[in-house]
XYZ file of C-alpha atoms in Angstrom:
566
model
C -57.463 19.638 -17.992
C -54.265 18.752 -20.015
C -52.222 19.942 -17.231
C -54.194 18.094 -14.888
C -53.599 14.559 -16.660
C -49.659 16.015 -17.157
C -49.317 16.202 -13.020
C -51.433 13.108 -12.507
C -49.477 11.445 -15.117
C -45.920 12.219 -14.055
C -47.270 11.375 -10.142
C -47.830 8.203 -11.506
C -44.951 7.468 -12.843
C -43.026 8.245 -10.091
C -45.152 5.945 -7.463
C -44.436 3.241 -10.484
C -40.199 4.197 -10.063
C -40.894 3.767 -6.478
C -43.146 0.830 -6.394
C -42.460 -1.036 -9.487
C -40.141 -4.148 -10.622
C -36.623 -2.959 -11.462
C -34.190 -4.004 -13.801
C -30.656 -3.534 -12.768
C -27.938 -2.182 -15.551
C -24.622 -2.109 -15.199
C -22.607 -0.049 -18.037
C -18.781 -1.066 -17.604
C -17.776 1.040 -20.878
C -16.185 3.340 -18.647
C -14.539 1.135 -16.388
C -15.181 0.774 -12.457
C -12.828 2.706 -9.833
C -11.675 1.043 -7.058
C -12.126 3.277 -4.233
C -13.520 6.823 -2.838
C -11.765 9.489 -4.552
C -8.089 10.519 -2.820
C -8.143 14.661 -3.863
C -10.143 16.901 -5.251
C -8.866 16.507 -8.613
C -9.992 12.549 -8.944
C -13.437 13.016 -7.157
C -14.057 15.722 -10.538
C -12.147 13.027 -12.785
C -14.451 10.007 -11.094
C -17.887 12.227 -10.740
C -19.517 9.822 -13.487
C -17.694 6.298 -13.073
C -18.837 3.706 -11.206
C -17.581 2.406 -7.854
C -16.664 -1.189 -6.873
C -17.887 -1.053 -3.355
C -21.475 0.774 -4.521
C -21.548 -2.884 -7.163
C -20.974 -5.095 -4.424
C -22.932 -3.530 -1.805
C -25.926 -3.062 -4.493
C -25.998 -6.547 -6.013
C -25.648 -8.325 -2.431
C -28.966 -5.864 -1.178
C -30.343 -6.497 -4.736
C -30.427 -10.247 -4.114
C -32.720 -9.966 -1.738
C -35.167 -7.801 -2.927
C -38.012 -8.528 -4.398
C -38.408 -5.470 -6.261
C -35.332 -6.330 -8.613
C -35.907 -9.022 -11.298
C -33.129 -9.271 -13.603
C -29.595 -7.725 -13.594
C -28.110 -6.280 -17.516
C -24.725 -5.777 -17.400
C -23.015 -4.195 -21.254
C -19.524 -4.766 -20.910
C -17.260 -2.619 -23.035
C -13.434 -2.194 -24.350
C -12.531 -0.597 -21.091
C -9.436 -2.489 -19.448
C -10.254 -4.240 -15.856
C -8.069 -5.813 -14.196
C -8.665 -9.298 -13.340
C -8.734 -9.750 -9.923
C -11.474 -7.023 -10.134
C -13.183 -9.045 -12.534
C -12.970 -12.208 -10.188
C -14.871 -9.537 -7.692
C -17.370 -8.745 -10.277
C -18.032 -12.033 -11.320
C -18.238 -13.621 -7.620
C -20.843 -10.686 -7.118
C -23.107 -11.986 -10.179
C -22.855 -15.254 -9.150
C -24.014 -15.276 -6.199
C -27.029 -12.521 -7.528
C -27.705 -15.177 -10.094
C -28.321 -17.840 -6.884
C -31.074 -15.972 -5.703
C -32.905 -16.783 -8.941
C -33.173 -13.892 -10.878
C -32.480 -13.236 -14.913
C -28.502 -12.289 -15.389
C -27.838 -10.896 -19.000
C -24.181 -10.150 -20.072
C -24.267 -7.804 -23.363
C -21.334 -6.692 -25.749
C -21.301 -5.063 -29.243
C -18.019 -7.090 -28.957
C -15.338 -9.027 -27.261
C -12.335 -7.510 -28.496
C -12.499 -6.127 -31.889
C -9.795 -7.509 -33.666
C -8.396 -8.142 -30.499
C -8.211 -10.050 -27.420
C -10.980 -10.207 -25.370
C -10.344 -13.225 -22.980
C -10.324 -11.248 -19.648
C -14.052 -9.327 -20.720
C -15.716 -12.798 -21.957
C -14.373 -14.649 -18.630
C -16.328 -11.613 -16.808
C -19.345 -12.448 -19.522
C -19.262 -16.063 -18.386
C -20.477 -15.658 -14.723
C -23.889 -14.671 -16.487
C -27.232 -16.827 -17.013
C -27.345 -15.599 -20.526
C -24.748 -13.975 -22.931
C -25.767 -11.575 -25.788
C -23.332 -10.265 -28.490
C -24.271 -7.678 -31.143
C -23.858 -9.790 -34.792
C -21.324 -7.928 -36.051
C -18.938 -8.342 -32.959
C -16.494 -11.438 -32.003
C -15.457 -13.413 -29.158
C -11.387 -12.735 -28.614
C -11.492 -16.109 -26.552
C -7.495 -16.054 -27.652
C -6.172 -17.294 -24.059
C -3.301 -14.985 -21.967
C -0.282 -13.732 -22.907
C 2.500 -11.563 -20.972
C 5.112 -9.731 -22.727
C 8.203 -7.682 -21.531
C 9.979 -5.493 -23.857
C 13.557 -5.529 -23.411
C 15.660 -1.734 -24.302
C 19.516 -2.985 -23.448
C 20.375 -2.789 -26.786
C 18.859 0.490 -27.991
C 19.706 2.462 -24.980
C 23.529 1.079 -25.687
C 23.069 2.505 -29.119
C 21.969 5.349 -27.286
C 24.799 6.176 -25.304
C 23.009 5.024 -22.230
C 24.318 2.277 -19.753
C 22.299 0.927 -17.086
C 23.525 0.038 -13.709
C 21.450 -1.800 -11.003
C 21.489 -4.521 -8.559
C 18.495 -6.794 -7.577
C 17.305 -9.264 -4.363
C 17.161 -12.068 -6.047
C 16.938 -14.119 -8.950
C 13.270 -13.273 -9.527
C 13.414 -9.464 -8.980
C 13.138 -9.158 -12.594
C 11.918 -5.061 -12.900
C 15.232 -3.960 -14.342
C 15.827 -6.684 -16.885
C 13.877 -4.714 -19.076
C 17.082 -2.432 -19.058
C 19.827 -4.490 -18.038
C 19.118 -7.975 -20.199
C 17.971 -8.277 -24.073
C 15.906 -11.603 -23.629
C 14.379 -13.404 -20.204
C 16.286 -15.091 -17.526
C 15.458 -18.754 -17.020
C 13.856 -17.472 -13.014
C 11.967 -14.277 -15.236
C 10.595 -17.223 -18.006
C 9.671 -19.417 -14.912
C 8.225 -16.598 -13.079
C 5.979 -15.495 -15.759
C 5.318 -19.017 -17.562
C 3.750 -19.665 -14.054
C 1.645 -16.741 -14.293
C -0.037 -17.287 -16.879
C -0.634 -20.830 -16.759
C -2.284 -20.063 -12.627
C -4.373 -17.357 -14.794
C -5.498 -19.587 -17.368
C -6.393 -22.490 -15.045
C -8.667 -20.177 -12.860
C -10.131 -18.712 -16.519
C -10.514 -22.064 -18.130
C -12.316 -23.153 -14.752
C -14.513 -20.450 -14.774
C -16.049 -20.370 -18.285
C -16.258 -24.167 -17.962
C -18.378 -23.601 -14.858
C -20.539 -20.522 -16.079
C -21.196 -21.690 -19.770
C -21.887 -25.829 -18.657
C -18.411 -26.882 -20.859
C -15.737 -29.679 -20.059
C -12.386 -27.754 -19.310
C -10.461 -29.363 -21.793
C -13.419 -27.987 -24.253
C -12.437 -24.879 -23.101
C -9.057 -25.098 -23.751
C -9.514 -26.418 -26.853
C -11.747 -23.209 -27.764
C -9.262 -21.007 -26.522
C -6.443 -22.965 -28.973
C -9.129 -22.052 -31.852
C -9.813 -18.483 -30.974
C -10.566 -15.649 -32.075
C -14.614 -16.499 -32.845
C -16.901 -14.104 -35.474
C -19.713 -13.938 -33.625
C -21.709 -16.752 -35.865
C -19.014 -19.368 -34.546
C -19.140 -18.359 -31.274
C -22.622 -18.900 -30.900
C -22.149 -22.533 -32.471
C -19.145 -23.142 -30.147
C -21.694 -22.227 -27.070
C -19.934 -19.217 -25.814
C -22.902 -16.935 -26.214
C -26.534 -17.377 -26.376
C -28.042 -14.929 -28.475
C -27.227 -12.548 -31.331
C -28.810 -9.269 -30.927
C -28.805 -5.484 -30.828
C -28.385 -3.334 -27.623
C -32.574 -2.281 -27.676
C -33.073 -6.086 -28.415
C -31.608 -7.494 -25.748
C -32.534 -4.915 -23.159
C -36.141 -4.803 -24.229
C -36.104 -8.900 -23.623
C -34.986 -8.033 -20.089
C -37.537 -5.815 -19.233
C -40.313 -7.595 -20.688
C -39.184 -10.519 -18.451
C -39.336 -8.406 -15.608
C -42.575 -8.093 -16.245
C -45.266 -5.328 -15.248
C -44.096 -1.341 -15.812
C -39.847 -2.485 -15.032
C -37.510 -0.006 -15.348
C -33.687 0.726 -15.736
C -31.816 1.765 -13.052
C -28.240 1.976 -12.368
C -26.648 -0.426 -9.828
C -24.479 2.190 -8.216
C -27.630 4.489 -8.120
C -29.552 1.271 -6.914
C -26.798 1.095 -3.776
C -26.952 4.702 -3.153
C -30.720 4.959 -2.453
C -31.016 2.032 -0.748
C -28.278 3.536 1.366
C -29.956 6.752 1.930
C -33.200 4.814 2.811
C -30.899 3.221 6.002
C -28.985 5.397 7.482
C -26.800 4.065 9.578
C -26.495 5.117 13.340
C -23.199 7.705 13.419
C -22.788 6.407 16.912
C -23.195 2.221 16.643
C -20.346 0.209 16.555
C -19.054 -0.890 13.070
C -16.015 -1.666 10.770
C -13.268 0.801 8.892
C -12.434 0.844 5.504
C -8.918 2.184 4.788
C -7.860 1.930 0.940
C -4.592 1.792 -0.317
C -4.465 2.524 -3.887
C -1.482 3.480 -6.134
C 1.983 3.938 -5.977
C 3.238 3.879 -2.307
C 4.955 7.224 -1.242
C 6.318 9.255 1.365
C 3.629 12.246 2.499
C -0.131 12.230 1.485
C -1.959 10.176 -1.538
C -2.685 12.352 -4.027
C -3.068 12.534 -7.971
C -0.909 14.174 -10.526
C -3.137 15.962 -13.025
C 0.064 15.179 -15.712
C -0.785 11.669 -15.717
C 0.251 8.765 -13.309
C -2.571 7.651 -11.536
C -2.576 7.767 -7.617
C -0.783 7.502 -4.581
C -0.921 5.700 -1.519
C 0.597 8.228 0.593
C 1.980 6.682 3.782
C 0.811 9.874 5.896
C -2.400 9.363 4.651
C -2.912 6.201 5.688
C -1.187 6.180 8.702
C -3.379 9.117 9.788
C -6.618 6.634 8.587
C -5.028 3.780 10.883
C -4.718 5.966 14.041
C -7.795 7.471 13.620
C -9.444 4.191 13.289
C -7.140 2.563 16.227
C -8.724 5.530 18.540
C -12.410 5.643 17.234
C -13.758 3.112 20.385
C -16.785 2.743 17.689
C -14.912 0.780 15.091
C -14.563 -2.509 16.209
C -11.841 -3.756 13.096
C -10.178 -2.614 10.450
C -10.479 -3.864 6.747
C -7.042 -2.628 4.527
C -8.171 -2.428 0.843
C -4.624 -2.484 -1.310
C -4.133 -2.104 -4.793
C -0.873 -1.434 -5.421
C 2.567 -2.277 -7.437
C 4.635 -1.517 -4.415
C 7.087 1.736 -4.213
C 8.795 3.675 -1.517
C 10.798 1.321 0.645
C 11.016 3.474 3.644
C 7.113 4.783 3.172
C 5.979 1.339 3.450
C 7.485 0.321 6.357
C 5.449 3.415 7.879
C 2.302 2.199 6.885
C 2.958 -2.004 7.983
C 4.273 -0.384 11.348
C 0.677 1.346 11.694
C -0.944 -2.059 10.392
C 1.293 -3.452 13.164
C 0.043 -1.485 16.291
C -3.684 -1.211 15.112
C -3.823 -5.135 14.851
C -2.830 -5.116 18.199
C -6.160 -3.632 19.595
C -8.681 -4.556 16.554
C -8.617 -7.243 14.002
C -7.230 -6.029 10.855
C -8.447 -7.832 7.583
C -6.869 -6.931 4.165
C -8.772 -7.172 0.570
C -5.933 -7.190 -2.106
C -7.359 -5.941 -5.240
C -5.592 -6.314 -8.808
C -1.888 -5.639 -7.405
C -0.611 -6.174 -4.031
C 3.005 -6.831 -4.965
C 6.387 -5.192 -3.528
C 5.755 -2.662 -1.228
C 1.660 -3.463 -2.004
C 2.771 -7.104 -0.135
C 4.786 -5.435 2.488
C 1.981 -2.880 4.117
C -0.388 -6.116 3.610
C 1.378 -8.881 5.222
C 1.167 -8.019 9.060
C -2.821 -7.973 8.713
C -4.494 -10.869 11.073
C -6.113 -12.148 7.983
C -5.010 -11.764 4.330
C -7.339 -12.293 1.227
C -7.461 -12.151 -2.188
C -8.859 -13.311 -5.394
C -7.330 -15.995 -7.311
C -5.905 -13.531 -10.224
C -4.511 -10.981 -8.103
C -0.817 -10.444 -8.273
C 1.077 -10.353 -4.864
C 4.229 -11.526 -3.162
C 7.286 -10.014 -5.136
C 9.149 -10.062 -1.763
C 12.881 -8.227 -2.983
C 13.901 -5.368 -3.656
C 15.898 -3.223 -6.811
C 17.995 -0.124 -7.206
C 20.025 1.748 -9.735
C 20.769 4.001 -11.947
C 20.931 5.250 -16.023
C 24.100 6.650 -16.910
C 24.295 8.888 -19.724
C 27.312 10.186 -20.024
C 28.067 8.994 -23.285
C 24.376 9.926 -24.925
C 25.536 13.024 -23.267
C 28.646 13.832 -24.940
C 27.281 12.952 -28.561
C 24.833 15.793 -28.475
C 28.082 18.217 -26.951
C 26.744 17.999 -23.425
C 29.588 17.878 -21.005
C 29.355 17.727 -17.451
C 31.290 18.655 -14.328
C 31.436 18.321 -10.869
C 32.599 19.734 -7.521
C 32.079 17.350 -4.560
C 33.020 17.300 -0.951
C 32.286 13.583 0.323
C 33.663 10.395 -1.746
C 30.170 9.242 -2.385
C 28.563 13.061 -2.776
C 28.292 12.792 -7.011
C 27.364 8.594 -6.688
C 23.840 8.758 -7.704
C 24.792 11.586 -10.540
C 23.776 10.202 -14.166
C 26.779 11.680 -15.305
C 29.224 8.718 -14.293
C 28.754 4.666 -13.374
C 29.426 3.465 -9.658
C 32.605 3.092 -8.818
C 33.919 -0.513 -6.656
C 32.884 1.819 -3.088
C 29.516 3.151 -4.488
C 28.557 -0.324 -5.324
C 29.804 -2.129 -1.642
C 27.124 0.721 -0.643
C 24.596 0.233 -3.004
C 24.397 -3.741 -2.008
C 24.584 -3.191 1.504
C 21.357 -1.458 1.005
C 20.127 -4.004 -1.048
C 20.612 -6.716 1.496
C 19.339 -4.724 4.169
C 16.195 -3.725 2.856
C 15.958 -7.617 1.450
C 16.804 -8.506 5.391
C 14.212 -6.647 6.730
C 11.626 -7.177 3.831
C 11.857 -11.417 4.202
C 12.519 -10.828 8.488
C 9.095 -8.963 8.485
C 7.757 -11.411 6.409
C 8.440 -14.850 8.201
C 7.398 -12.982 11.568
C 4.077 -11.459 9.689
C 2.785 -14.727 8.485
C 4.709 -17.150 10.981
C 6.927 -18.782 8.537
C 10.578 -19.795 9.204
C 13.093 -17.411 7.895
C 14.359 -20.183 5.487
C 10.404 -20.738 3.921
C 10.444 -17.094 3.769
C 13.165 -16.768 1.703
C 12.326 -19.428 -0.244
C 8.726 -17.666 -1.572
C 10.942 -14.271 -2.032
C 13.291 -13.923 -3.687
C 11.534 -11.453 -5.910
C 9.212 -13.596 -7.444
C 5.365 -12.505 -8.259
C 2.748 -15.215 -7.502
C -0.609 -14.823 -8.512
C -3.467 -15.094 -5.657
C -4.275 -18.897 -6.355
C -0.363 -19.914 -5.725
C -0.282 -17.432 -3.079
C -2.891 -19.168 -0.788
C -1.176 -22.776 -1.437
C 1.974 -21.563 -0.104
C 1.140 -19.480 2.648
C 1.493 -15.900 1.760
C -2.508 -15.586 1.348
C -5.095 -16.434 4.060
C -8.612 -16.987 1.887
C -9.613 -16.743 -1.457
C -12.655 -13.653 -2.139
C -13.253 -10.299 -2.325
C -14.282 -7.113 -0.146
C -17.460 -8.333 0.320
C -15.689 -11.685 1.968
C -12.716 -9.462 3.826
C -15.728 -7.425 5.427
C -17.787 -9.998 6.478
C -14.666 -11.672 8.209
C -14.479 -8.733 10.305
C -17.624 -8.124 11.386
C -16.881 -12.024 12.465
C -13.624 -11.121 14.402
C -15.261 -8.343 15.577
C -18.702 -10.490 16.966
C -20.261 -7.562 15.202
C -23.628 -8.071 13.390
C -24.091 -9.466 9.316
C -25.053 -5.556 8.473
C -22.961 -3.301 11.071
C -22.104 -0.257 9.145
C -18.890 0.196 7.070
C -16.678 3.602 7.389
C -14.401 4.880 5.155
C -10.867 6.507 6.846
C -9.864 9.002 7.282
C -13.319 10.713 8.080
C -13.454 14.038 7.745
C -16.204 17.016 7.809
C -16.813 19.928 5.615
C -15.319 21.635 8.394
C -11.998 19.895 9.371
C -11.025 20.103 5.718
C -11.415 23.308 5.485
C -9.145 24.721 8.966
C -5.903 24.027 8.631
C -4.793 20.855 11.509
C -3.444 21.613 14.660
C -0.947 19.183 14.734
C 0.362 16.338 12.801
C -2.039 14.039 14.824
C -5.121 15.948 13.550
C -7.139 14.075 10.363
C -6.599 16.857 8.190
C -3.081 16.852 8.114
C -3.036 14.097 6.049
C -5.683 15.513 3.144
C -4.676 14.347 0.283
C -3.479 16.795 -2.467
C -2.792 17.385 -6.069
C 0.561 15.930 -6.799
C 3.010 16.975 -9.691
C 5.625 14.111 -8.872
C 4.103 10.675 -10.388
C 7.044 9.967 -13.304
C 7.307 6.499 -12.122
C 10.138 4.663 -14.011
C 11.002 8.273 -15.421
C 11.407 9.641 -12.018
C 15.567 9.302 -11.826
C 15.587 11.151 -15.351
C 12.881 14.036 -14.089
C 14.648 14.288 -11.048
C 18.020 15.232 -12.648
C 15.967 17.243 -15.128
C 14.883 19.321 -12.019
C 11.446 17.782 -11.789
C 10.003 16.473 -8.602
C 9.829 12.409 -8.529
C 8.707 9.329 -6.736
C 9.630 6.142 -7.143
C 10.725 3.132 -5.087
C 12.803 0.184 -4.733
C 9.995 -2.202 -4.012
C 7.945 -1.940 -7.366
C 5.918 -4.266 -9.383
C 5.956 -3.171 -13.221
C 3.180 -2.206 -15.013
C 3.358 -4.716 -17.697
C 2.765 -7.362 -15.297
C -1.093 -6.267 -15.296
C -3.413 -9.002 -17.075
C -6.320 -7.224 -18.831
């Protein structure tokens, strides 16, 4: 009898899962990912974080399902980036139109910290919860460079390097010991496009005047007591409070379930037709390289190998079933030469199928230079693009060197054989050499540019010159299409394409159990361009590693890191 009411009991539960009203979580404590895993080695890193497509997708299905009553989102200390925060927060919004409860819950917002970037994201919400012994780091945004010119001189170490142009600004960190007027401008105008599209949005979400906002910003950091008085958050409560509310204003027998889960099932459920006529998605994420994307499992974060997706372009150009092409960057830039491979590919496939690209958090350097021949560019107003010119050069540590008793000698056949040893500076030849490549990469980088997005070569030049414009000043002069997110970039190519509102989306390269398990038959094959474990991601380190006998990649057309607002 008890194990009758056991079975009966669990069978009803399950029909309730099935059949009852849901309340959608989202737990950002981890952080999302941005795309599909690239080798074996991330899909095991990325088995239990979330994906931004599997958000998207699940929120837009959720908003039109009655099953799903309210949306809980606890956002954590995890750093996102904030054009992927702009995604996130379009995404709620537009849930939140359809009606439905939207709760935003942190135990803080930045402790003893800043947490401007992870309250904007809090701000898109109907209602915002904070745990009472957590505060609101509403302190504003702030980039800062580090400069080493004077240590590495105490050092022993001299740094040589030449830059296209003024606003190419990735070696002053070694080269100057304070900001150029074009760096200050650069960056000045940075942050004040970021704050304008923050101070906009929390004025929107939370019912304020933007000066208000401003002014709250100027007074920041709030304890959680003042930041409920202020109106930046609506309730003080615990974790079980706040998600108990939720659930009891669902109403009936709700339950939890995860939005990527969510997604997943209601995938499953629809199974798109293998065969019917839909739209790629190629993603681009990382450095750019020569050979296949890959991970190091030393640290480093991806690659966008340019085999990679060049194989994911052809095989998308041939496929007669996909009808466009949506290119998903997010990346600093890198490999000159690799780059150019991939924009030729974007070249030739937009020549039989519209291509659309979604710029995520970085499309800058190279990231802007396998983006730009696209039919259709967009991004979101915080994303970091453009840095149109082009570095190179060299440490030289001869004299770090010689105090520890290192000495160094050479044998040579060529003048220039030994000019890219760290051993000894560039000598008057070397550096005619070294800025003839300079100003023909620069050439070709601003040439590509003014014929990409139909610009004279003079406007061209004019929005190069090295300089890094956010997503917002992008659009207004020209280097960016439309303002919005994956979600947007796909429905504009189902548009181009006259495909339908819900014709499938593919991921390139495709590949079977099978085909990545036989070795290819030719370079043409998918599986040539598998991606693989990597043991070369040094980044700025990579001249050093390399002369230390370790493998490297690196590039002349790189954003740095620190440009990144979290």
């Amino acid at each position: 009898m008890d194990a009758g009411r056991a079975i009966f009991e669990t069978v009803d539960k399950l029909r309730q899962r099935r059949t009852g009203p849901l309340v959608l979580e989202l737990d950002l404590t981890e952080g999302i990912t941005e795309g599909p895993p690239a080798d074996p080695l991330a899909a095991v890193l990325s088995m239990r974080k979330t994906r931004l497509a599997d958000v998207l997708s699940g929120l837009k299905r959720a908003g039109q399902d009655s099953r799903v009553k309210a949306l809980v989102v606890k956002i954590g200390s995890a750093p996102l980036g904030l054009a992927m925060v702009q995604e996130l927060r379009q995404a709620v919004v537009h849930f939140r139109a359809s009606g439905k409860l939207t709760v935003a819950f942190a135990e803080t917002f930045g402790e003893f910290g800043g947490g401007t970037i992870p309250y904007y994201l809090a701000s898109a919400f109907e209602r915002i919860c904070l745990q009472p012994s957590g505060d609101v780091g509403l302190t504003g945004v702030a980039l800062e460079q580090r400069f080493f010119k004077g240590a590495l001189e105490k050092a022993g170490v001299g740094y040589e390097a030449g830059q296209r142009h003024e606003y190419k600004t990735a070696v002053n960190t070694f080269t100057q010991d304070h900001m150029t007027e074009p760096h200050r401008e650069s960056m000045s105008r940075i942050v004040e496009s970021v704050t304008e599209s923050l101070v906009a949005g929390i004025a929107e979400g939370r019912q304020l005047d933007p000066g208000k906002v401003r002014e709250l910003i100027d007074r920041g950091p709030f304890t959680s007591a003042e930041a409920q008085e202020a109106g930046l958050v609506d309730e003080l409560a615990y974790r079980d409070e706040v998600y108990d509310e939720a659930k009891r204003a669902a109403g009936g027998e709700a339950h939890l379930l995860y939005v990527s889960k969510y997604a997943r099932s209601a995938a499953v459920k629809k199974l798109p037709n293998p065969m019917a006529d839909g739209v790629a998605l190629i993603h681009g994420t990382g450095m750019i390289k020569g050979g296949r994307s890959g991970r190091s499992p030393l640290g480093g974060g991806g690659a966008m190998g340019s085999d990679t997706i060049s194989s994911a372009f052809r095989a998308a150009r041939r496929d007669e079933h996909v009808k466009a092409v949506v290119f998903r960057v997010d990346s600093p830039g890198g490999s000159y030469v690799a780059s150019d491979t991939v924009w030729r590919e974007v070249t030739l496939t937009r020549k039989v199928k519209p291509v659309i690209v979604s710029m995520g958090d970085l499309a800058a350097s190279g990231g802007y230079f396998v983006a730009m021949a696209a039919d259709v560019i967009v991004a979101q107003p915080g994303t970091l693009t453009g840095s149109i010119g082009v570095y190179g050069g060299k440490p030289v540590l001869a004299e770090m060197l010689e105090r520890f008793g290192v000495t160094s000698e050479m044998v040579a056949a060529g003048a220039n054989a030994g000019m890219f040893s760290l051993s000894r500076g560039f000598s008057p030849e070397q550096w005619e050499r070294i800025n003839a490549w300079l100003d023909r990469i620069y050439d070709d980088f601003v040439g590509k540019v003014a014929q990409s997005r139909d610009l004279t070569r003079e406007r061209a030049h004019e929005l190069a010159r090295g300089r890094v414009w956010t997503g917002a000043d992008a659009k207004a002069s020209g280097l960016v299409d439309e303002l919005g997110g994956l979600e947007d970039a796909l429905a504009l190519a189902r548009r181009r394409a006259e495909l339908a509102d819900d014709a499938p989306v593919r991921t390139y390269p495709r590949l079977n159990p099978l085909e990545r398990l036989r070795g290819p038959e030719s370079s043409e094959d998918k599986s040539a361009a598998l991606a693989r474990i990597r043991l070369d991601a040094w980044g700025p380190l990579a001249r050093l590693s390399a002369e230390l006998g370790l493998p490297a990649a690196s590039g002349p057309l790189l954003l740095p890191e620190w440009y990144t607002i979290r």
